[in-house]
Structures are given as structure tokens and as C-alpha cells.
Tab-separated table of C-alpha atoms and ligand atoms in Angstrom:
chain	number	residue	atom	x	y	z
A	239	UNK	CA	92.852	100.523	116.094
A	240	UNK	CA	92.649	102.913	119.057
A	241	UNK	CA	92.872	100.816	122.629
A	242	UNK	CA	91.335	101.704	125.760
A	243	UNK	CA	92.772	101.368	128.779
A	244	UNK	CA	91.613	98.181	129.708
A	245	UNK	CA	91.600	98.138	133.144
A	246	UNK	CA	88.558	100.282	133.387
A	247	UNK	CA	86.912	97.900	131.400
A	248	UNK	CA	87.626	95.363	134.649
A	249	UNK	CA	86.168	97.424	137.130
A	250	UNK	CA	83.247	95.969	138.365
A	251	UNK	CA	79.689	97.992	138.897
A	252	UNK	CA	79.939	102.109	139.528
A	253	UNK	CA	81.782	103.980	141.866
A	254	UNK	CA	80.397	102.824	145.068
A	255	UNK	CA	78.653	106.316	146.123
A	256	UNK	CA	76.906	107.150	142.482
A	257	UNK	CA	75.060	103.077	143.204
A	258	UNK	CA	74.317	104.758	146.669
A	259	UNK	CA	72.604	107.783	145.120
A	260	UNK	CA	71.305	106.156	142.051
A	261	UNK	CA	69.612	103.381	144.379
A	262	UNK	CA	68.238	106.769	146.394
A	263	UNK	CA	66.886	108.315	143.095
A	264	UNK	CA	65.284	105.562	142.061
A	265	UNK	CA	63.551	104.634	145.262
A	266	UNK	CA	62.668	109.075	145.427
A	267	UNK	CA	61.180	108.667	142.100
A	268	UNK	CA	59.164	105.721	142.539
A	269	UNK	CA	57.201	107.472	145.603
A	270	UNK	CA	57.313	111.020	144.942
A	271	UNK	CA	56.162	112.125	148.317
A	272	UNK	CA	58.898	109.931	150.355
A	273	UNK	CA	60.669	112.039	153.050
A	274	UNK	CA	64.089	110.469	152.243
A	275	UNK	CA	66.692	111.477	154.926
A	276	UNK	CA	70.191	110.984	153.369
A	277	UNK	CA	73.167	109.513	155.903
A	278	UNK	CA	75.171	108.041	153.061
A	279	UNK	CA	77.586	109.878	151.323
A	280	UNK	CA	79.766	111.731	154.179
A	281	UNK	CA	78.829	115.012	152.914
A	282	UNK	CA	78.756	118.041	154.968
A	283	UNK	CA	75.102	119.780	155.708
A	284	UNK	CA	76.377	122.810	157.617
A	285	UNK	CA	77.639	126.406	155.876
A	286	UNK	CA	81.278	127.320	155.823
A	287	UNK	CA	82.772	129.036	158.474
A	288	UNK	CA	81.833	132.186	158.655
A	289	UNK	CA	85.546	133.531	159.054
A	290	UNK	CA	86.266	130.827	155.988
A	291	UNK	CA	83.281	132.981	153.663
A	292	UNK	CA	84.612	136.564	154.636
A	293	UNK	CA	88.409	135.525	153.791
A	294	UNK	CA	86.828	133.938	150.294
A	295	UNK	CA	85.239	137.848	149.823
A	296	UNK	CA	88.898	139.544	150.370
A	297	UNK	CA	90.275	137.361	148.508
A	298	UNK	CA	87.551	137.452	145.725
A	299	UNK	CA	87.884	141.415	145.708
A	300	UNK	CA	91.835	141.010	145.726
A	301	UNK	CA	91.021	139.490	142.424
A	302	UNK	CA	89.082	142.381	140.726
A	303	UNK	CA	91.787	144.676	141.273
A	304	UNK	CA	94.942	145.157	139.418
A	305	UNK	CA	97.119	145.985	142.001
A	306	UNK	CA	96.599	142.713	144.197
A	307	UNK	CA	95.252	140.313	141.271
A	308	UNK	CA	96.983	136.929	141.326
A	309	UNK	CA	97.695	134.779	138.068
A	310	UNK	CA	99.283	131.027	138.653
A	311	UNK	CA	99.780	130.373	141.874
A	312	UNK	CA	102.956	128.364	143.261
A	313	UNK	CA	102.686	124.285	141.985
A	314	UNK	CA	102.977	123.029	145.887
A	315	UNK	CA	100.249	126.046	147.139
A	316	UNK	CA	101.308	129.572	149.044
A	317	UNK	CA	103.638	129.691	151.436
A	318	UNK	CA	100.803	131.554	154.041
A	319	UNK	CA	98.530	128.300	154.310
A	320	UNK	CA	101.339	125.994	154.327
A	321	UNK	CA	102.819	127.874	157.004
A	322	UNK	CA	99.088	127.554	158.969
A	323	UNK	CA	98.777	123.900	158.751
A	324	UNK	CA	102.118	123.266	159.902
A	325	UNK	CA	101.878	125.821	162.610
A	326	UNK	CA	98.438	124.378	163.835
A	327	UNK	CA	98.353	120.700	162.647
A	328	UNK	CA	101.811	119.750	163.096
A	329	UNK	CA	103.929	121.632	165.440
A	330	UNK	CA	101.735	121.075	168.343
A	331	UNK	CA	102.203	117.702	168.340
A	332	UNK	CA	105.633	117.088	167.896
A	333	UNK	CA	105.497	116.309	163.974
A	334	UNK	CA	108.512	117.463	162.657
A	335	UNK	CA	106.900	118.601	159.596
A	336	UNK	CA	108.402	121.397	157.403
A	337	UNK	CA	106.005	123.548	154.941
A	338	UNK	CA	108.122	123.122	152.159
A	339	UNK	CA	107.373	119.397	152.549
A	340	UNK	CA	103.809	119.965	151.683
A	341	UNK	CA	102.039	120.260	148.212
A	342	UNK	CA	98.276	121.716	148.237
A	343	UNK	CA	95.568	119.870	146.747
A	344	UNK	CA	92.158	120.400	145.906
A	345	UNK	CA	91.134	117.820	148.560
A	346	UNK	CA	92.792	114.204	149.717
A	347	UNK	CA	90.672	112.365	147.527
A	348	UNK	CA	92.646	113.474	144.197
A	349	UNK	CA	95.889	112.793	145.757
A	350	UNK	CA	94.955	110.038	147.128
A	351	UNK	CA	94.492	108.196	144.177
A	352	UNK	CA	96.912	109.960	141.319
A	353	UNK	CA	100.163	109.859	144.091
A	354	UNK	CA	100.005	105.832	142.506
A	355	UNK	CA	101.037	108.008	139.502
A	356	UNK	CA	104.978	108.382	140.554
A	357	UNK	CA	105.127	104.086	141.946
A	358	UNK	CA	105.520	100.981	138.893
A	359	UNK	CA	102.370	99.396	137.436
A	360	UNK	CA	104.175	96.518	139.091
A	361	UNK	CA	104.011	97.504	142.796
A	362	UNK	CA	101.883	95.818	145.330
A	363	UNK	CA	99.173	97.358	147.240
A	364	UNK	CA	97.627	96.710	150.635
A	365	UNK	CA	94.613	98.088	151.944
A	366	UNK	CA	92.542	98.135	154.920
A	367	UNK	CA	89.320	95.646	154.570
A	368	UNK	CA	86.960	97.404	154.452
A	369	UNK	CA	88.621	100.384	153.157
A	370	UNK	CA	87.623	104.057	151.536
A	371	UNK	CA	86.795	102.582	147.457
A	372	UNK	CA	89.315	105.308	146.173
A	373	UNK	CA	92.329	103.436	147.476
A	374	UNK	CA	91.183	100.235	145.107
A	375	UNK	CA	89.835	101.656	142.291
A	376	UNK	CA	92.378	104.019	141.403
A	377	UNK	CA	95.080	101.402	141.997
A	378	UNK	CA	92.860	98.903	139.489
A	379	UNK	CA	92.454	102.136	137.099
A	380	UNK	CA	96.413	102.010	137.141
A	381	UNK	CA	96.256	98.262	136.567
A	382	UNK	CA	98.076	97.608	140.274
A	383	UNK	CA	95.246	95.490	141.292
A	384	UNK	CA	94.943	92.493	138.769
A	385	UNK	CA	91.144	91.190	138.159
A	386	UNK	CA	87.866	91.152	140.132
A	387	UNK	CA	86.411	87.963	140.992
A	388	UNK	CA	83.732	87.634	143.601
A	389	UNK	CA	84.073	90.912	144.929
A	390	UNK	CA	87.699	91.273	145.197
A	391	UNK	CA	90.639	91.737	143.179
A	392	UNK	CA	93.160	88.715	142.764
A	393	UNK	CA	96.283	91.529	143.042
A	394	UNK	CA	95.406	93.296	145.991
A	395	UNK	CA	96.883	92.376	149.780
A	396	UNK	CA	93.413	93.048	151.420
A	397	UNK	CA	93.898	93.296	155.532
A	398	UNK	CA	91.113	92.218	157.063
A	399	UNK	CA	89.448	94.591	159.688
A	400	UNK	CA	86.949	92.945	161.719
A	401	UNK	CA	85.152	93.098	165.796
A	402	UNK	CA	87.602	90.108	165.860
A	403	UNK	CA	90.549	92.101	165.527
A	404	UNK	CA	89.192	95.725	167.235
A	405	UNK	CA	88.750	96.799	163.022
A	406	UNK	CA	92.756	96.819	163.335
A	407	UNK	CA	94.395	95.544	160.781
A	408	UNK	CA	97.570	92.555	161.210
A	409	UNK	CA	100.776	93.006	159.645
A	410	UNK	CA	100.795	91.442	156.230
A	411	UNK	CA	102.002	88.260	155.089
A	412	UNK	CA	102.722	88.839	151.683
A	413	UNK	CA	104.967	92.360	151.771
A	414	UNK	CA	103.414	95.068	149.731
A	415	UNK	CA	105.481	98.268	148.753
A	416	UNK	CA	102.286	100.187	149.262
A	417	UNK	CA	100.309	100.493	152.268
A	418	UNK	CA	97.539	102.333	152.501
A	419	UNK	CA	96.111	103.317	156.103
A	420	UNK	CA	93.418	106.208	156.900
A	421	UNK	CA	92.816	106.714	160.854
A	422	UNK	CA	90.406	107.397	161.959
A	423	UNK	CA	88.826	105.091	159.621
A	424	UNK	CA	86.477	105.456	156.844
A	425	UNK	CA	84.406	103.356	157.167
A	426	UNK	CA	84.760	101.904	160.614
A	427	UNK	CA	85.027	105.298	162.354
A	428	UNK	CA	87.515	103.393	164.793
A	429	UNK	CA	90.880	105.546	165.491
A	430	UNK	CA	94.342	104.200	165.859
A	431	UNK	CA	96.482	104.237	168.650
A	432	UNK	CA	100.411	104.713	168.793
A	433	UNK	CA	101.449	101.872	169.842
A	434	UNK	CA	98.813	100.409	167.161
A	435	UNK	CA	100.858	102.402	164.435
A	436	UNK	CA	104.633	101.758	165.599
A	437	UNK	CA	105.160	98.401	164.314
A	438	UNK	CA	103.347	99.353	160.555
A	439	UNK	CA	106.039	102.800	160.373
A	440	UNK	CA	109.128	99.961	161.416
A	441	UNK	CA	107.571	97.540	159.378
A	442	UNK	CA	108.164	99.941	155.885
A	443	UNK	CA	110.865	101.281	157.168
A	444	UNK	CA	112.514	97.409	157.204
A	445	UNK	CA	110.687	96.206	154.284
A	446	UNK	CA	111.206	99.704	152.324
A	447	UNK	CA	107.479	100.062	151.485
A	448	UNK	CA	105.753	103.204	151.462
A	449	UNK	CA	102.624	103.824	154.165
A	450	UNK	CA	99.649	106.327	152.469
A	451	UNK	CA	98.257	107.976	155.615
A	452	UNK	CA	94.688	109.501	155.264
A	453	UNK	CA	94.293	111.647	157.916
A	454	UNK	CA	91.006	113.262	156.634
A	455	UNK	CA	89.205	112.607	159.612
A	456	UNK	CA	91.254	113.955	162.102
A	457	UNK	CA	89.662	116.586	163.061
A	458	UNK	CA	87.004	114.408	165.179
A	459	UNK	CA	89.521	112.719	167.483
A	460	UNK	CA	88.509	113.564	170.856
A	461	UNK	CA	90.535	111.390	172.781
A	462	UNK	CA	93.809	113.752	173.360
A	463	UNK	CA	96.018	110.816	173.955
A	464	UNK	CA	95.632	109.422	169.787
A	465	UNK	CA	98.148	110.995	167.199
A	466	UNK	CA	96.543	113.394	164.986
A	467	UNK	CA	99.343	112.341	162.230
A	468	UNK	CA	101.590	109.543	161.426
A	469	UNK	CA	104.210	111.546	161.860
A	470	UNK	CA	103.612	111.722	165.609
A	471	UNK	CA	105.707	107.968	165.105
A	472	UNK	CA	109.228	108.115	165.165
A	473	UNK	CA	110.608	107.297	161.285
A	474	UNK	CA	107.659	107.712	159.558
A	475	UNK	CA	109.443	110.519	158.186
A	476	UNK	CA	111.051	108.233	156.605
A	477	UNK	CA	108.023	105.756	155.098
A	478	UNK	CA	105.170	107.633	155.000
A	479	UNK	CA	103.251	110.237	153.222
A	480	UNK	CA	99.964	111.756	154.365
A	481	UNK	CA	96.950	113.085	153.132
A	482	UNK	CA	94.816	115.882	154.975
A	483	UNK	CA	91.709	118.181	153.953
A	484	UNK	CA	89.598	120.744	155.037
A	485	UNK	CA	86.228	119.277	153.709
A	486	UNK	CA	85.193	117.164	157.024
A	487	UNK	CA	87.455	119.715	159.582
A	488	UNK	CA	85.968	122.919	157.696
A	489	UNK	CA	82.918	122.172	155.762
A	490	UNK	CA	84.840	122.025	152.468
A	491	UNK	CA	83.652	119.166	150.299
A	492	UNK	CA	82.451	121.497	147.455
A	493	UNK	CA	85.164	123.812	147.820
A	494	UNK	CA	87.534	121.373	147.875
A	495	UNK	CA	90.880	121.958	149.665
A	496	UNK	CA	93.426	119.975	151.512
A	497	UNK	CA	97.117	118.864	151.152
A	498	UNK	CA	99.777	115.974	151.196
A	499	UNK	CA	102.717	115.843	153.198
A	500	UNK	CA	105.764	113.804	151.240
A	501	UNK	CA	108.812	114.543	153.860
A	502	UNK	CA	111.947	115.283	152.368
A	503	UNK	CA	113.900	112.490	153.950
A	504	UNK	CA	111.772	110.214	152.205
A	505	UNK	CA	113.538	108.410	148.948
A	506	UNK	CA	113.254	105.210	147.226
A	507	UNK	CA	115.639	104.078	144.807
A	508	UNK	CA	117.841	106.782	145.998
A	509	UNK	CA	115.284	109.444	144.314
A	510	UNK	CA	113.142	111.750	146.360
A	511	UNK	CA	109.517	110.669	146.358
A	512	UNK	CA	109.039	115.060	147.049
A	513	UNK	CA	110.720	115.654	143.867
A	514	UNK	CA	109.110	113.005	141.976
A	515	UNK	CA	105.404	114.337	143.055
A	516	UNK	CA	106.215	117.734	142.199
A	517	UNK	CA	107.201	116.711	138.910
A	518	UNK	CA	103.891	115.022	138.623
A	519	UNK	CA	102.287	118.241	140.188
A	520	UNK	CA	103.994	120.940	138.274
A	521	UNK	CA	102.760	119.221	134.781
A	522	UNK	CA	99.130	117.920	135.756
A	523	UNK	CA	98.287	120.344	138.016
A	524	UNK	CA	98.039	124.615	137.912
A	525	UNK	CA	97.201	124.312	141.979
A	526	UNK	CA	94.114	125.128	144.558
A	527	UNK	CA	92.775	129.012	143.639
A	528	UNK	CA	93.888	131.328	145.540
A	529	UNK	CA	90.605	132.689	146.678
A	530	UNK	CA	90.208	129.077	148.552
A	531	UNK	CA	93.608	128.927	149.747
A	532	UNK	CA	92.826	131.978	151.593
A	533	UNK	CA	89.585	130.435	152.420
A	534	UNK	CA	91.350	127.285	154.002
A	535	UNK	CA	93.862	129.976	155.695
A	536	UNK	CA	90.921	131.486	157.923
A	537	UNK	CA	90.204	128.222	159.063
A	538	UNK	CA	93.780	128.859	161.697
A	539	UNK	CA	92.467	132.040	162.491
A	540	UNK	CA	90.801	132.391	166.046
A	541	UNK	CA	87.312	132.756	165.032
A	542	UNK	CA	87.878	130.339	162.444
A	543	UNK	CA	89.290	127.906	164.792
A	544	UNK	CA	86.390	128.422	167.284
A	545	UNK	CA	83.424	127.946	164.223
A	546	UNK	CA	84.791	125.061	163.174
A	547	UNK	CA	84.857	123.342	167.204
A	548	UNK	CA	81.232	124.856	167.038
A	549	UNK	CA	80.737	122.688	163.949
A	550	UNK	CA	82.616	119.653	165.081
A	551	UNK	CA	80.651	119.766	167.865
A	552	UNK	CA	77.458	119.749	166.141
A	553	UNK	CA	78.369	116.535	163.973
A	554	UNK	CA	79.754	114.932	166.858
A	555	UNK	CA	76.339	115.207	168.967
A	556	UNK	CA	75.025	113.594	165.672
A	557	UNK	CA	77.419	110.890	166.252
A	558	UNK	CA	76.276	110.441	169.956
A	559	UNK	CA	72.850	110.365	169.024
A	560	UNK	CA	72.931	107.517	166.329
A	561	UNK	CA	75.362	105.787	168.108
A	562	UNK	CA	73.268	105.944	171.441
A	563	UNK	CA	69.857	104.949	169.765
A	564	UNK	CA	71.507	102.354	167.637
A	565	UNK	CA	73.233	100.548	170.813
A	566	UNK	CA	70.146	100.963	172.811
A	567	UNK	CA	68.335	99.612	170.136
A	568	UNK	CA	70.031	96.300	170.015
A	569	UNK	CA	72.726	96.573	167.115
A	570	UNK	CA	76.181	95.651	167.321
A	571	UNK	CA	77.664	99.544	166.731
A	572	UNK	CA	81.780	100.759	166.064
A	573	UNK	CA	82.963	104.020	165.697
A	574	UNK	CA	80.926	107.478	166.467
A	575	UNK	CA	83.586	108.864	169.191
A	576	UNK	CA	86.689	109.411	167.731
A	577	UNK	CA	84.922	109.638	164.105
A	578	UNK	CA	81.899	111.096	162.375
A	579	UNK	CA	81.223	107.379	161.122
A	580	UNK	CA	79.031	105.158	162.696
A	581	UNK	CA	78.942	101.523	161.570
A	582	UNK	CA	76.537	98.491	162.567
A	583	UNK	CA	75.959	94.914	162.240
A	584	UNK	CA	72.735	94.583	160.291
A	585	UNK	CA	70.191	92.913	162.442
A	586	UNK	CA	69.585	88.999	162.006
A	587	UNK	CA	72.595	88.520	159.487
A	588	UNK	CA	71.049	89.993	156.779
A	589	UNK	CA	73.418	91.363	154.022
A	590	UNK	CA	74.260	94.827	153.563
A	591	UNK	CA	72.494	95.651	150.988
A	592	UNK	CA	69.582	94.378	151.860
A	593	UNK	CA	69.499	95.796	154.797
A	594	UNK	CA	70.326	99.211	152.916
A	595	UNK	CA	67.615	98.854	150.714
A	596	UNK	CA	65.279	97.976	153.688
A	597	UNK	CA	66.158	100.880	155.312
A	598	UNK	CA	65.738	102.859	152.221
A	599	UNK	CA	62.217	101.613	151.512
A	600	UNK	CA	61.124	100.992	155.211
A	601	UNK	CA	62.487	103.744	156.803
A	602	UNK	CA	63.232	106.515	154.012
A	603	UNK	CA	66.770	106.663	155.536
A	604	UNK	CA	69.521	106.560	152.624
A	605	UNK	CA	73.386	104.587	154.471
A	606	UNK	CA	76.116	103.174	152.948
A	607	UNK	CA	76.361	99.036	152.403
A	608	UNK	CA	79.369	98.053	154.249
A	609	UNK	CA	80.094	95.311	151.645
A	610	UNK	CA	80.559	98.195	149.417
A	611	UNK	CA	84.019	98.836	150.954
A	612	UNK	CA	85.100	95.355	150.620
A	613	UNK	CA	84.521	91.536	151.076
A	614	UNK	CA	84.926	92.157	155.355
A	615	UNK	CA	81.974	95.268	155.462
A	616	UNK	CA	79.691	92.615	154.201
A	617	UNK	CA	77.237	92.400	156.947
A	618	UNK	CA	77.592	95.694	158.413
A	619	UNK	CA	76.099	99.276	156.964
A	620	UNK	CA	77.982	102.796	157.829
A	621	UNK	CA	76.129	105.909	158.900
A	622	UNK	CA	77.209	109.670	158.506
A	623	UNK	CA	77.194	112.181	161.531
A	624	UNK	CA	77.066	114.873	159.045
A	625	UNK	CA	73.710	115.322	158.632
A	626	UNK	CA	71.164	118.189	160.011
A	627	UNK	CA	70.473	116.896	163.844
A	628	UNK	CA	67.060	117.175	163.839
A	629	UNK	CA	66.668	114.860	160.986
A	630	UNK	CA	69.691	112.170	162.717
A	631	UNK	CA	67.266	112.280	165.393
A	632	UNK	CA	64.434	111.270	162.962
A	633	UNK	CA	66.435	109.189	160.964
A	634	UNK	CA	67.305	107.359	164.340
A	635	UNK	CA	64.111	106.768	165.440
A	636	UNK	CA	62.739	105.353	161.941
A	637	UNK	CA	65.855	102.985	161.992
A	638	UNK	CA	64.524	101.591	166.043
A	639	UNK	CA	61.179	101.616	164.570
A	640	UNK	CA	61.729	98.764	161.704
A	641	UNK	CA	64.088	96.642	163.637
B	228	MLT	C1	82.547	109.181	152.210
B	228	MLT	O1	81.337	109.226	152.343
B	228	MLT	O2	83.198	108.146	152.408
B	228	MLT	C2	83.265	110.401	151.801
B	228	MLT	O3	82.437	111.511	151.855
B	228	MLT	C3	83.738	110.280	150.441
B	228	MLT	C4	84.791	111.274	150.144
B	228	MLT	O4	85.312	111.949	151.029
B	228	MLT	O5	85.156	111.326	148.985
């Protein structure tokens, strides 16, 4: 008899951002003429670039002809925006980064979870607490993560981030061969230091694990003195690979680009963990279009660069405000300056989702339930910058007016 993978059949509840939206559906339907304003799901509410959109139309119109038409595209993405994000991302701050040690994706979120693809069923992971849900369910897709049991899994190293420990996480205990970090955080919105990563890129490099750095967020740092990559840190060349996207930095979360960085120093086993991903690439993967690759490639050019500080800036103000009114309003409130994440103690220890659904049915403002990132968000909710900034401003006031 056919057998399905059982490990899907352990995974408790939906993906944590479908409950969000099907808890905002239901509450929408229930009172047709709500005015629900959604800070939930970190998705972007402003257009692309417009430097990003004209490069999509050349590139779109490089397609209809037969002199410039492209077919399959190269497995690890075209030299030309591999050669930008180095250029721009890397080089400027002293990461020794190489292009041909980057593969492009179509966004970190794939990679994210699938690089568990080239590591043993048998390898253990440690995450962040609480931490991005990809990171754990893919790993308990892949059967890394053992079985759930009062909201966590009895397999995974879970590193508790808390006010307690400036939502920083401790060196593990138990060694895992898989670490997965993502600064600035999702959820916390709290950014890491160097000296806060040194001792994790010594620590693999002793212990011979492997550090997955999501650097999605990067983009929002405004303190000049944090590293922008992991591989600002000397030998993480040697233990790390990172994740980074254009969806928060450029307004890409439907049209989906980014790229991981797996240096070629890096080996396990003796084998190359490059060569060993574009195995895994070159057989489940045909590669980003090329019409978006060009897209993301505009992003490096100067008007690109300056519409995209334009709309960094505008999420960022969002960020101000929320965190602002939120603080002045009483609640305990992380994140919002280095991050477009805002997250808060709900009021009078209720639980996060009750306090979501209060705010949902009080206020008409849709967050995320910090317990929905793990056993240490319980408590606290997380709230997007990336919404229009008249309606943060009217989301913020509805949140003061309920507390
Ligand atoms: C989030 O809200 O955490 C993100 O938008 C999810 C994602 O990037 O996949």
C-alpha cells in the first residue's frame, strides 16, 4: 500500500500565516462592513521600483524577439546580477564574497527550507525561539525535528530569545550541526551585533556545524556600525551559508527573487557543501526568469538604489510610528529601528492569541500571535511596518484606543 510521508501527518495545525488569514476571513465575513487593517503577514503594500518595472519591460521585449530571446537560464542565475549583489551587498563591507559562490533563488524562503535537502535526516537543528515557522516546519517535513508535544518538537534545540536575554540567543548546550540564525530578526525585529555573532561563527567552526544566516531583512539596518552579512565575521566563510532577497529591500514578495551564498571554502566531510547544492539545484530547479533577474538587477542601478531608500524610508516611518504610539501607550515594545518588525508584550498577560483575536474583533487590526513562532513568543504579538502609513497611523490609534 502506498505510504505517505509521515511526518506531515505530525505537523501540528496550518502553516502559521494561512491560521493568520483564515482567522482574518472569518472575522471579514462575519461583519461584512468591518474596516479590517492587515499588519500580519510582512507583505509589502508599496509598487516596485520604478527602475525595477522599466528593466522587467526590456527584458519582457528582449523576450519577443528572436535575436535577444533567452531559453534556460544558467542553474546558479546570470552572471550580471550576481556580479550586482556582490558589488553592492558584499564588497562594501569587507565580505569576501565571490559571485560564483552564489546560486539565485526565487526568494530566501525556498532555500531556506529545501538547503536541509543536501544535510542527513539524522542531523540536529537549532533555532532561534521564537523563530521565522519555515526554519521548523521544513526541518519536521524532512523528519529532522522528531514529534510535537505541547507546542514544540521533542528533536529540535530551541534557543530561547527573551527581554531577559536582549532576544539574543545563548550558545547551545546540546551541539547541533545546524544552526539557524536570521538578523535582524523575524520576529523580534532586534539586530545582531558583531561581537554578538563572533563566538556562534567560532563556535561551528570548532564544533563543525553549519550556521543558516537569513539576512532578508537587511536592508532596514540603520545603525551603520551592525554587519549587513555574516560574512562581515572572520571564518564564517568557513561555517556559514546565507540567505538574501529582494522582496522586503525591493518590494518583491510576488515577484519573488533573492539568492544564497554557500562559500567555496566551505566543506563537510571533505565534500563541498557549493557542489552539493548545485547538484540539488541543477535537478530541482530550471532558475529565477530572466525577465526578474533583470528586474532584481535595476535594483543596483542609481535610480533603483535611490527608490528603494525612498521606500525603506517609508516603511521605516511606519516602524517609528507604531513603535512610538505603542511605547507611549504603555506596552512593553522590541524591534522597529533596525527592522520593519515591531513586537509587544500583550497588555495584562494575556496570551497571544487572545490578544490577536481581541485586536482583530476590537480593533479591526489583523497581527501576528507571537506564540505562533514558538513556545518563547507566547505572550507577545508582532506587527508589520509594511503597511500603507495612513492606515499604521489608524491601525495605531485603534490599538491605544482598546488598551
Ligand atoms: C513574515 O511575515 O514573516 C514574512 O512575510 C513571511 C515570509 O517572508 O515568507
Amino acid at each position: 500500500m502506498l505510504k505517505l510521508n509521515g511526518n506531515y501527518l505530525k505537523m501540528p495545525g496550518s502553516y502559521l500565516f494561512a491560521e493568520v488569514a483564515r482567522r482574518a476571513a472569518a472575522f471579514s465575513g462575519a461583519h461584512p462592513g468591518a474596516d479590517v487593517i492587515k499588519l500580519g503577514i510582512g507583505d509589502v503594500t508599496l509598487p516596485l521600483p520604478r527602475a525595477c518595472v522599466d528593466a522587467l519591460k526590456r527584458a519582457a521585449d528582449e523576450m519577443g524577439s528572436k535575436d535577444t530571446f533567452m531559453g534556460y537560464g544558467p542553474y546558479e542565475g546570470y552572471d550580471f546580477l550576481r556580479e550586482a549583489i556582490v558589488e553592492h551587498d558584499y564588497a562594501p563591507y569587507g565580505a569576501k564574497i565571490g559571485a560564483d559562490e552564489l546560486f539565485i533563488s526565487d526568494g530566501a524562503k525556498g532555500d531556506c527550507g529545501n538547503i536541509g535537502d543536501i544535510f542527513s535526516q539524522d542531523c540536529v537543528v537549532a533555532v532561534c525561539d521564537p523563530v521565522y515557522p519555515v526554519y521548523v516546519d521544513a526541518n519536521a517535513m524532512s523528519g529532522r525535528a522528531g514529534d510535537f508535544a505541547d507546542g514544540r518538537w521533542d528533536n529540535i534545540v530551541y534557543m530561547p530569545c527573551t527581554s531577559d536575554n536582549g532576544f539574543f540567543p545563548a550558545l547551545p548546550e546540546r551541539v547541533p550541526d545546524l544552526i539557524y540564525l536570521c538578523f535582524p530578526n523575524n520576529p523580534t525585529g532586534m539586530a545582531a551585533t558583531r561581537e554578538q555573532l563572533r563566538p556562534w561563527v567560532d563556535y561551528a567552526n570548532e564544533h563543525g556545524s553549519v550556521i543558516l544566516y537569513d539576512a532578508a531583512y537587511r536592508a532596514y539596518m540603520t545603525d551603520p556600525s551592525l554587519p549587513r552579512s555574516i560574512y562581515e565575521i572572520p571564518g564564517a566563510e568557513n561555517c556559514a551559508i546565507e540567505f538574501g532577497s529582494f522582496s522586503k529591500t525591493a518590494g518583491f514578495t510576488g515577484t519573488r527573487c533573492g539568492w544564497t551564498v554557500i562559500p567555496r571554502a566551505l566543506r563537510r566531510g571533505g565534500e563541498s557543501l557549493y557542489d552539493m547544492w548545485m547538484r540539488h539545484q541543477s535537478t530541482k530547479y530550471n532558475g529565477t526568469s530572466y525577465v526578474i533577474q533583470r528586474a532584481a538587477e535595476a535594483v543596483y542601478s542609481p535610480e533603483g538604489q535611490a527608490q528603494v531608500a525612498e521606500m525603506i524610508g517609508y516603511y521605516m516611518e511606519n516602524a517609528r510610528v507604531i513603535r512610538q504610539g505603542l511605547s507611549a501607550a504603555g506596552l512593553e515594545t522590541y524591534g522597529g529601528s533596525d527592522s520593519p518588525y515591531i513586537w509587544f508584550r500583550a497588555p495584562e498577560g494575556q496570551d497571544s492569541w487572545s490578544f490577536f483575536d481581541r485586536l482583530l474583533s476590537e480593533a479591526q487590526v489583523v497581527t501576528t500571535p507571537g506564540s505562533g513562532f514558538g513556545p518563547s513568543g507566547e505572550g507577545f504579538i508582532r506587527v508589520t511596518a509594511f503597511g500603507d502609513a495612513a492606515r499604521t497611523r489608524e491601525a495605531v490609534e485603534r490599538i491605544k484606543s482598546i488598551l
